[in-house]
Structure formats: structure tokens, C-alpha cells
Short mmCIF file of N, CA and C in Angstrom, two decimals:
data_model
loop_
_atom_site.label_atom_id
_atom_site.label_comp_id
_atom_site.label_asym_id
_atom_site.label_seq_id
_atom_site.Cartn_x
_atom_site.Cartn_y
_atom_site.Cartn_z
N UNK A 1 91.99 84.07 112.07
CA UNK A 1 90.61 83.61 112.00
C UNK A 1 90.09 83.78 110.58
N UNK A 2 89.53 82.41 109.90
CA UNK A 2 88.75 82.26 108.66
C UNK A 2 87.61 82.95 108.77
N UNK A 3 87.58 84.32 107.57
CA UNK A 3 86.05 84.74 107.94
C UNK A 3 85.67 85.26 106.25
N UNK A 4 84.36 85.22 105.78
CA UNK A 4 83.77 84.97 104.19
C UNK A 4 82.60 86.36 104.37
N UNK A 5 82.95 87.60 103.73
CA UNK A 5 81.58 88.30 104.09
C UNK A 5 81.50 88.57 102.86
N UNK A 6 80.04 88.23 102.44
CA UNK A 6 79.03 88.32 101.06
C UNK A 6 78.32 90.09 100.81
N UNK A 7 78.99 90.79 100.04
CA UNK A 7 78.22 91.70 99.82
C UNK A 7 77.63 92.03 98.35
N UNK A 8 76.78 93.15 97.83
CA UNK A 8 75.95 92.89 96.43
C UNK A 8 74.60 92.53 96.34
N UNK A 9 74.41 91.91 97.33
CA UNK A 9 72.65 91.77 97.31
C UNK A 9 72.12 92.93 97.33
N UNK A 10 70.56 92.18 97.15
CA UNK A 10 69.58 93.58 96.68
C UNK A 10 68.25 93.24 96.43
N UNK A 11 67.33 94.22 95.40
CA UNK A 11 66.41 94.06 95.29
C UNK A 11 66.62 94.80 93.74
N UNK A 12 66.15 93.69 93.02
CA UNK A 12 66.31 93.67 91.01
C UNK A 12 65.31 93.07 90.63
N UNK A 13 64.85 93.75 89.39
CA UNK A 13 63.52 93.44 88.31
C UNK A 13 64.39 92.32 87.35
N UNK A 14 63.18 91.75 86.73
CA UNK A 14 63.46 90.26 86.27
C UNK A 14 64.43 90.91 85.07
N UNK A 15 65.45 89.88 84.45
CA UNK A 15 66.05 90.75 83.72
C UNK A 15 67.36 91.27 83.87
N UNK A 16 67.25 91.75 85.39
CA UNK A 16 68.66 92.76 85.64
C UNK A 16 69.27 92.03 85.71
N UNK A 17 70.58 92.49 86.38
CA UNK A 17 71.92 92.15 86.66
C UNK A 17 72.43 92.56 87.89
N UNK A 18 72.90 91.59 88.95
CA UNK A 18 74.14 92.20 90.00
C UNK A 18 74.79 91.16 90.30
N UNK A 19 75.90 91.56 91.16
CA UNK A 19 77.43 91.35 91.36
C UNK A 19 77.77 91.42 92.85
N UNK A 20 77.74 89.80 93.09
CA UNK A 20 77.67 89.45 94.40
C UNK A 20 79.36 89.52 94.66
N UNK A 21 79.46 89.87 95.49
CA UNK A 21 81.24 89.79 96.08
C UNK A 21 81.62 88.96 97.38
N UNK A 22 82.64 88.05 97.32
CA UNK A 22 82.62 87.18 98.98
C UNK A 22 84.41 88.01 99.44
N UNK A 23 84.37 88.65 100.06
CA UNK A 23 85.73 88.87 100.60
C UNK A 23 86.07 88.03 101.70
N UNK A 24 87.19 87.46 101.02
CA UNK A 24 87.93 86.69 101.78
C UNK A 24 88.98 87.01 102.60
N UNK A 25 89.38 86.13 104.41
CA UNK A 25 90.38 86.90 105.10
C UNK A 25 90.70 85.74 106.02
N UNK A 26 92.05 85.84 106.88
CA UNK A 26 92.61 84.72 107.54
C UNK A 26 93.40 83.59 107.50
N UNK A 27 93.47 83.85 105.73
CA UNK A 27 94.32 82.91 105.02
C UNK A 27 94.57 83.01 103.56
N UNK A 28 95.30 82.80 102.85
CA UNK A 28 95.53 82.82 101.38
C UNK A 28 94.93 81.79 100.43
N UNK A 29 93.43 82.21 99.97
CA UNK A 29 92.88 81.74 99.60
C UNK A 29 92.34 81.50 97.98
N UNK A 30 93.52 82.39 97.02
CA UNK A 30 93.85 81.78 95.86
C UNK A 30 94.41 80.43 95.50
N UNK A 31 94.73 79.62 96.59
CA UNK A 31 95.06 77.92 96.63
C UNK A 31 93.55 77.45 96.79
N UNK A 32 92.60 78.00 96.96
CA UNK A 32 91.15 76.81 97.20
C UNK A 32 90.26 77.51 97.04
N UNK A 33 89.94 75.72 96.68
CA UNK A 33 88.25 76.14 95.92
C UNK A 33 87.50 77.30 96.39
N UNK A 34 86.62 77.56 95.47
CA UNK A 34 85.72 78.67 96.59
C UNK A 34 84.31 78.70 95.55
N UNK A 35 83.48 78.72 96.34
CA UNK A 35 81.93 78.42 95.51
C UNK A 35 80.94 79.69 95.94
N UNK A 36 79.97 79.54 95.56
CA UNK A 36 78.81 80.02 96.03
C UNK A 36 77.87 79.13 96.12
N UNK A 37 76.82 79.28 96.70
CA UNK A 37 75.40 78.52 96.90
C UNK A 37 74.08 79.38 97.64
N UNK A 38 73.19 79.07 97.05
CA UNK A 38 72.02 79.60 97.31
C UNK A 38 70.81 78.60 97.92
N UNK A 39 70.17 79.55 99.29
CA UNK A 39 69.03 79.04 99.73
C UNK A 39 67.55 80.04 99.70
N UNK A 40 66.76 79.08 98.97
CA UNK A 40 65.48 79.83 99.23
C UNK A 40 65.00 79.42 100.30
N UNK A 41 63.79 80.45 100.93
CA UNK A 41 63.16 79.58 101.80
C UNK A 41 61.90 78.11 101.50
N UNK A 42 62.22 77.65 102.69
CA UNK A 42 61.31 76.36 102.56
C UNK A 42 62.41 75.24 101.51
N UNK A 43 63.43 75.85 100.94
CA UNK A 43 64.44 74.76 100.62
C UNK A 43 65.74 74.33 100.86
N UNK A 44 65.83 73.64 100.23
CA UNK A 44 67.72 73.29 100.55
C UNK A 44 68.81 73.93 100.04
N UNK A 45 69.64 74.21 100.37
CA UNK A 45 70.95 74.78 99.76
C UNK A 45 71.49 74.48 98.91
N UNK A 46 71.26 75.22 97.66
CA UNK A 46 72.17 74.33 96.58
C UNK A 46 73.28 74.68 95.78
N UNK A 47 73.84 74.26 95.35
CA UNK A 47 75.32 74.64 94.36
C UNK A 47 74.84 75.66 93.63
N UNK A 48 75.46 76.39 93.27
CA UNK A 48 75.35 77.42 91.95
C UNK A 48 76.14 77.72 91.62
N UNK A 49 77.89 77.80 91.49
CA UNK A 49 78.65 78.22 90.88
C UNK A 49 80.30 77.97 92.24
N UNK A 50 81.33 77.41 91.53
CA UNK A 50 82.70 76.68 91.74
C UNK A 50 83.89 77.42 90.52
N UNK A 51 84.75 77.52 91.33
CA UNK A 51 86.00 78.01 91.06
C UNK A 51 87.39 77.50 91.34
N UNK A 52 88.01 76.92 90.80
CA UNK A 52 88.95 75.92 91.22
C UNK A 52 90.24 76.54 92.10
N UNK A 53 91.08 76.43 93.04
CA UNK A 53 92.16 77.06 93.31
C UNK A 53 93.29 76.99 92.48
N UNK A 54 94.43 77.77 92.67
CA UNK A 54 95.37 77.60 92.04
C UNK A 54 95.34 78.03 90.71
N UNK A 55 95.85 77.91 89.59
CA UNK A 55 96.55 78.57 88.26
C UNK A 55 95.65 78.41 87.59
N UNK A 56 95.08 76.87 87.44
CA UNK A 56 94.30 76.89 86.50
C UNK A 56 92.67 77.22 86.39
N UNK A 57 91.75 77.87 87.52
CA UNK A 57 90.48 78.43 87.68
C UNK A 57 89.77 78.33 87.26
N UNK A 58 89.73 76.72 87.04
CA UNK A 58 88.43 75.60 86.32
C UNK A 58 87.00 76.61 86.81
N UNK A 59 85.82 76.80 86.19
CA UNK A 59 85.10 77.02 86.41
C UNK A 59 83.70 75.66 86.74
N UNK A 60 82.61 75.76 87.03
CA UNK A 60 81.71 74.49 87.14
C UNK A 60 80.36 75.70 87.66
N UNK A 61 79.36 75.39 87.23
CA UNK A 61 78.09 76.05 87.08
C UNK A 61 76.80 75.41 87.49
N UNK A 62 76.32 75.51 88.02
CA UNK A 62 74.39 74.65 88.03
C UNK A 62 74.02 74.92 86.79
N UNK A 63 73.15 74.05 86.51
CA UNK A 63 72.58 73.68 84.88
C UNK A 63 71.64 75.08 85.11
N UNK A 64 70.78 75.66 86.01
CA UNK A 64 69.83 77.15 86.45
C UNK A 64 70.42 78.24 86.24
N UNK A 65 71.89 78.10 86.51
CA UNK A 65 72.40 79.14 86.20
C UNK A 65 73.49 79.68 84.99
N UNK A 66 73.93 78.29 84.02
CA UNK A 66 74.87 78.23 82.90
C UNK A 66 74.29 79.27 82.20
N UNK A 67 75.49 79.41 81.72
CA UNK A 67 75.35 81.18 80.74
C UNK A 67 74.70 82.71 81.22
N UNK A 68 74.43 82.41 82.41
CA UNK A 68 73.42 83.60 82.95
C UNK A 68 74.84 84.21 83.99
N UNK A 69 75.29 83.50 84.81
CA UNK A 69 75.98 83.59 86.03
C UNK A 69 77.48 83.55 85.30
N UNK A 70 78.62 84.43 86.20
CA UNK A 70 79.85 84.29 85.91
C UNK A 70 80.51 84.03 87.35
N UNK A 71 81.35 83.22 87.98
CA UNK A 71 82.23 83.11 88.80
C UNK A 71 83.67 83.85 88.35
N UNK A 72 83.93 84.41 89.20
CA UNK A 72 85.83 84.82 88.85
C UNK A 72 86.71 85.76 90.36
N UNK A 73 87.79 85.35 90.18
CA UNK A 73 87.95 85.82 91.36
C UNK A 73 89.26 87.47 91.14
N UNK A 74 89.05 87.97 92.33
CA UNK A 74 90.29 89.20 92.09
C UNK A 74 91.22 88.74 92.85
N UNK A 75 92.58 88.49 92.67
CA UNK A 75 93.40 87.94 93.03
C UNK A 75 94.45 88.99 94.17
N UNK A 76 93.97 90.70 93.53
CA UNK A 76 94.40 91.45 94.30
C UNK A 76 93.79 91.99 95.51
N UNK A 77 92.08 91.99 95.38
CA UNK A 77 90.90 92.23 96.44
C UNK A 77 91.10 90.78 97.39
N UNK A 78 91.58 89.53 96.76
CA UNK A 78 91.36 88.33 97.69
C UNK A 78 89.59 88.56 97.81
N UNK A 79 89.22 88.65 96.69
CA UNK A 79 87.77 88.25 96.38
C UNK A 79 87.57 86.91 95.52
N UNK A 80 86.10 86.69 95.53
CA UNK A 80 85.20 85.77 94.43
C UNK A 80 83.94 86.59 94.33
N UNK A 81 84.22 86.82 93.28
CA UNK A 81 82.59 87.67 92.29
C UNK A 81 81.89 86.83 91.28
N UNK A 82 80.82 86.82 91.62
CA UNK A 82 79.38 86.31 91.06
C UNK A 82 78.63 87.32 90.01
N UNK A 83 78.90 87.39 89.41
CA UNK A 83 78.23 88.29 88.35
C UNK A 83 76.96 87.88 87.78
N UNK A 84 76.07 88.02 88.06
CA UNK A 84 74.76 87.47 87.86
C UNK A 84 73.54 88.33 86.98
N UNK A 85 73.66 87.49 85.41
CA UNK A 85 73.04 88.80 84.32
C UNK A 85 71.49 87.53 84.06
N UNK A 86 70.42 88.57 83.56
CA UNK A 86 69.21 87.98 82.90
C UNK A 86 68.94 87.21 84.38
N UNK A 87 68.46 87.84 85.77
CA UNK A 87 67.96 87.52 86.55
C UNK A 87 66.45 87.31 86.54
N UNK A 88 66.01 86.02 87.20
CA UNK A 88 64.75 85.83 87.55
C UNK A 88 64.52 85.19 88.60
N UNK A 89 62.86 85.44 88.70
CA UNK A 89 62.23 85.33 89.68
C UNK A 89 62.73 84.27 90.90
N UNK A 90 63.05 82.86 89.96
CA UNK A 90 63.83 82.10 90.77
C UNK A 90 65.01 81.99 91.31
N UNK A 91 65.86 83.28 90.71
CA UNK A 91 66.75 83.02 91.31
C UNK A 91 67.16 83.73 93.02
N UNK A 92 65.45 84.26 93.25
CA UNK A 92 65.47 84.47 94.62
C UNK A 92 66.12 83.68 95.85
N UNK A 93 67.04 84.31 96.56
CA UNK A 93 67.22 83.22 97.81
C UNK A 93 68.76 84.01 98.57
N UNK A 94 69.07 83.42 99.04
CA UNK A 94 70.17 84.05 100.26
C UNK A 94 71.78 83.61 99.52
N UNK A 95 72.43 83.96 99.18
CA UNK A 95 73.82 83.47 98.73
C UNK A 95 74.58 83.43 99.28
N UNK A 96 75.16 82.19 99.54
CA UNK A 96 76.31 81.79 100.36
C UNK A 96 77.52 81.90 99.78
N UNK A 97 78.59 82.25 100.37
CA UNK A 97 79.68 82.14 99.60
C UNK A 97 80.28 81.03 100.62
N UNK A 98 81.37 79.86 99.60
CA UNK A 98 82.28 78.74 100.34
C UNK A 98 83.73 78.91 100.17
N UNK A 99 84.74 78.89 101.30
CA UNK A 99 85.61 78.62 100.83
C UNK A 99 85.93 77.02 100.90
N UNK A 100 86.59 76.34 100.12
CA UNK A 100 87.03 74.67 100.17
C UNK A 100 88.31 74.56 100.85
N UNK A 101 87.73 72.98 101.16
CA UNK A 101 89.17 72.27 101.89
C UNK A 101 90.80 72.31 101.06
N UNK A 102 90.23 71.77 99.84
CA UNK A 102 91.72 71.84 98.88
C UNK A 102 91.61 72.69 97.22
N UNK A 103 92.15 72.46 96.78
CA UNK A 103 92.41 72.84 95.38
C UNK A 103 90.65 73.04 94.73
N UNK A 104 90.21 71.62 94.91
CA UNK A 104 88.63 71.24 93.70
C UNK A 104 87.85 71.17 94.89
N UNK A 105 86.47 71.68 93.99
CA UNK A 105 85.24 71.60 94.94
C UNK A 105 84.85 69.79 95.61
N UNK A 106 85.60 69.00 94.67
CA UNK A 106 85.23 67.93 95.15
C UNK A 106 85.46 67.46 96.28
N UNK A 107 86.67 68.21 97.46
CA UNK A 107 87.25 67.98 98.78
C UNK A 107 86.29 68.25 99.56
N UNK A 108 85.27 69.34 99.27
CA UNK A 108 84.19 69.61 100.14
C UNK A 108 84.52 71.48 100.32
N UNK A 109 83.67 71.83 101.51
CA UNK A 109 83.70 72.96 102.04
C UNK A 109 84.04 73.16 103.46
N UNK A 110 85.04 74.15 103.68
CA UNK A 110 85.55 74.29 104.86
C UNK A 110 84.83 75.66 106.04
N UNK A 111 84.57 76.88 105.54
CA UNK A 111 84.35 77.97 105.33
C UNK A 111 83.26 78.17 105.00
N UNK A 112 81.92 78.90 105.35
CA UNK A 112 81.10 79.30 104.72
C UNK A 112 80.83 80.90 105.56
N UNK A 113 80.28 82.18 104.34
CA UNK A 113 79.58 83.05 104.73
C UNK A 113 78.22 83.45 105.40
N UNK A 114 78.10 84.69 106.27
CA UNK A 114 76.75 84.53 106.64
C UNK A 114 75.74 84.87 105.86
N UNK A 115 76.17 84.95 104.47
CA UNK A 115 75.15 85.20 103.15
C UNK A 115 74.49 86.59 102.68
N UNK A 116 73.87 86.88 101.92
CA UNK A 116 73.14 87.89 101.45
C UNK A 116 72.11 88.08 100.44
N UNK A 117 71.62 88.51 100.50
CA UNK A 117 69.79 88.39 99.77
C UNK A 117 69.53 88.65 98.79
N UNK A 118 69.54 88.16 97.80
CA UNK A 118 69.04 88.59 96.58
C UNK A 118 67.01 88.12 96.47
N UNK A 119 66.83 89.08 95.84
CA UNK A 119 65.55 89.28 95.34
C UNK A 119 64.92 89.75 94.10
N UNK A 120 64.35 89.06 93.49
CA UNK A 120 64.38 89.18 92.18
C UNK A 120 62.73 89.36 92.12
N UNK A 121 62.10 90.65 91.58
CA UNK A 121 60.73 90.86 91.43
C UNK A 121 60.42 90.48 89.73
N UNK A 122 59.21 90.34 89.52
CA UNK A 122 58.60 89.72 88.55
C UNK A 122 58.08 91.29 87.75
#
């Protein structure tokens, strides 16, 4: 059984930094994609950060989060970590972690976590 649990959330002043973790299980999941995405409330779910499977671990970013956010994965934990520095207010919302159908995020998402909360005070 495919299962994605998101831990690292919290509660951080504008500014900080934390380090979301998706542990992955049920399958060998250094072959595929694997993303994150975030929902605030009252909105939609959106991309924030892609990791390609396989050797070469293309990275891909939301324009909100370039240079602030790091994707990377531990190959020995069978994790994907979100490293998330110079947090703000907006980047309040619930983080999803994805695992993908194939190799690139472009196949879609197969997998998703039941998320975790980040909160970012002003």
C-alpha cells in the first residue's frame, strides 16, 4: 500500500525557516516524480515545488517560491524535503506532498499526502 506522510509543519515568524519532510512507503519511489503543493483556505491547490525521478533530479519551482524554497530528496530516508527559508505571511497554507505517475511531473500525480500546516505570523 502507497502511503505519503508530511511532517515539519509549524508555527514561524516572517523570515524563518522550516523543513517540510514527505516520507515515502509501498514502493520505490526514487523512479518518480514527486512534488509538493500548497492549499490555503478559501483557495485552490497549487504547485510549489517538483523533483524529477531517476538520476537526473531536474528541479521546477513556482515563480512565489524561486530562490526562497529548496526541493531535494534522501535517497536513503526514501524522503522529499522542502526546505523553506525567508518565510512569509503568504506562504501560509497546508502542504501537500505528491508522488507522480512516471519519471516528470508532466505525467500527472498518482499519490498524494494528508498534508501539514504551515503558518507563517507577521
Amino acid at each position: 500500500q502507497v502511503q505519503l506522510v508530511e511532517s515539519g509543519g509549524g508555527l514561524v515568524q516572517t523570515g524563518g525557516s522550516l523543513r517540510l519532510s514527505c516520507a515515502a512507503s509501498g514502493r520505490t519511489f526514487s523512479t518518480y516524480a514527486m512534488g509538493w503543493f500548497r492549499q490555503a483556505p478559501g483557495k485552490e491547490r497549487e504547485f510549489v515545488a517538483s523533483i524529477n525521478g531517476g538520476s537526473g533530479g531536474g528541479t521546477d519551482y513556482s515563480d512565489s517560491v524561486k530562490d526562497r524554497f529548496t526541493i531535494s530528496r534522501n535517497y536513503y530516508r526514501n524522503t522529499v524535503d522542502l526546505q523553506m527559508n525567508s518565510l512569509k505571511p503568504e506562504d501560509s497554507a497546508t502542504y501537500y506532498c505528491a508522488a507522480g505517475v512516471g519519471r516528470s511531473p508532466a505525467y500527472g500525480w498518482a499519490y498524494w499526502g494528508k498534508g501539514t500546516l504551515v503558518t507563517v505570523t507577521s
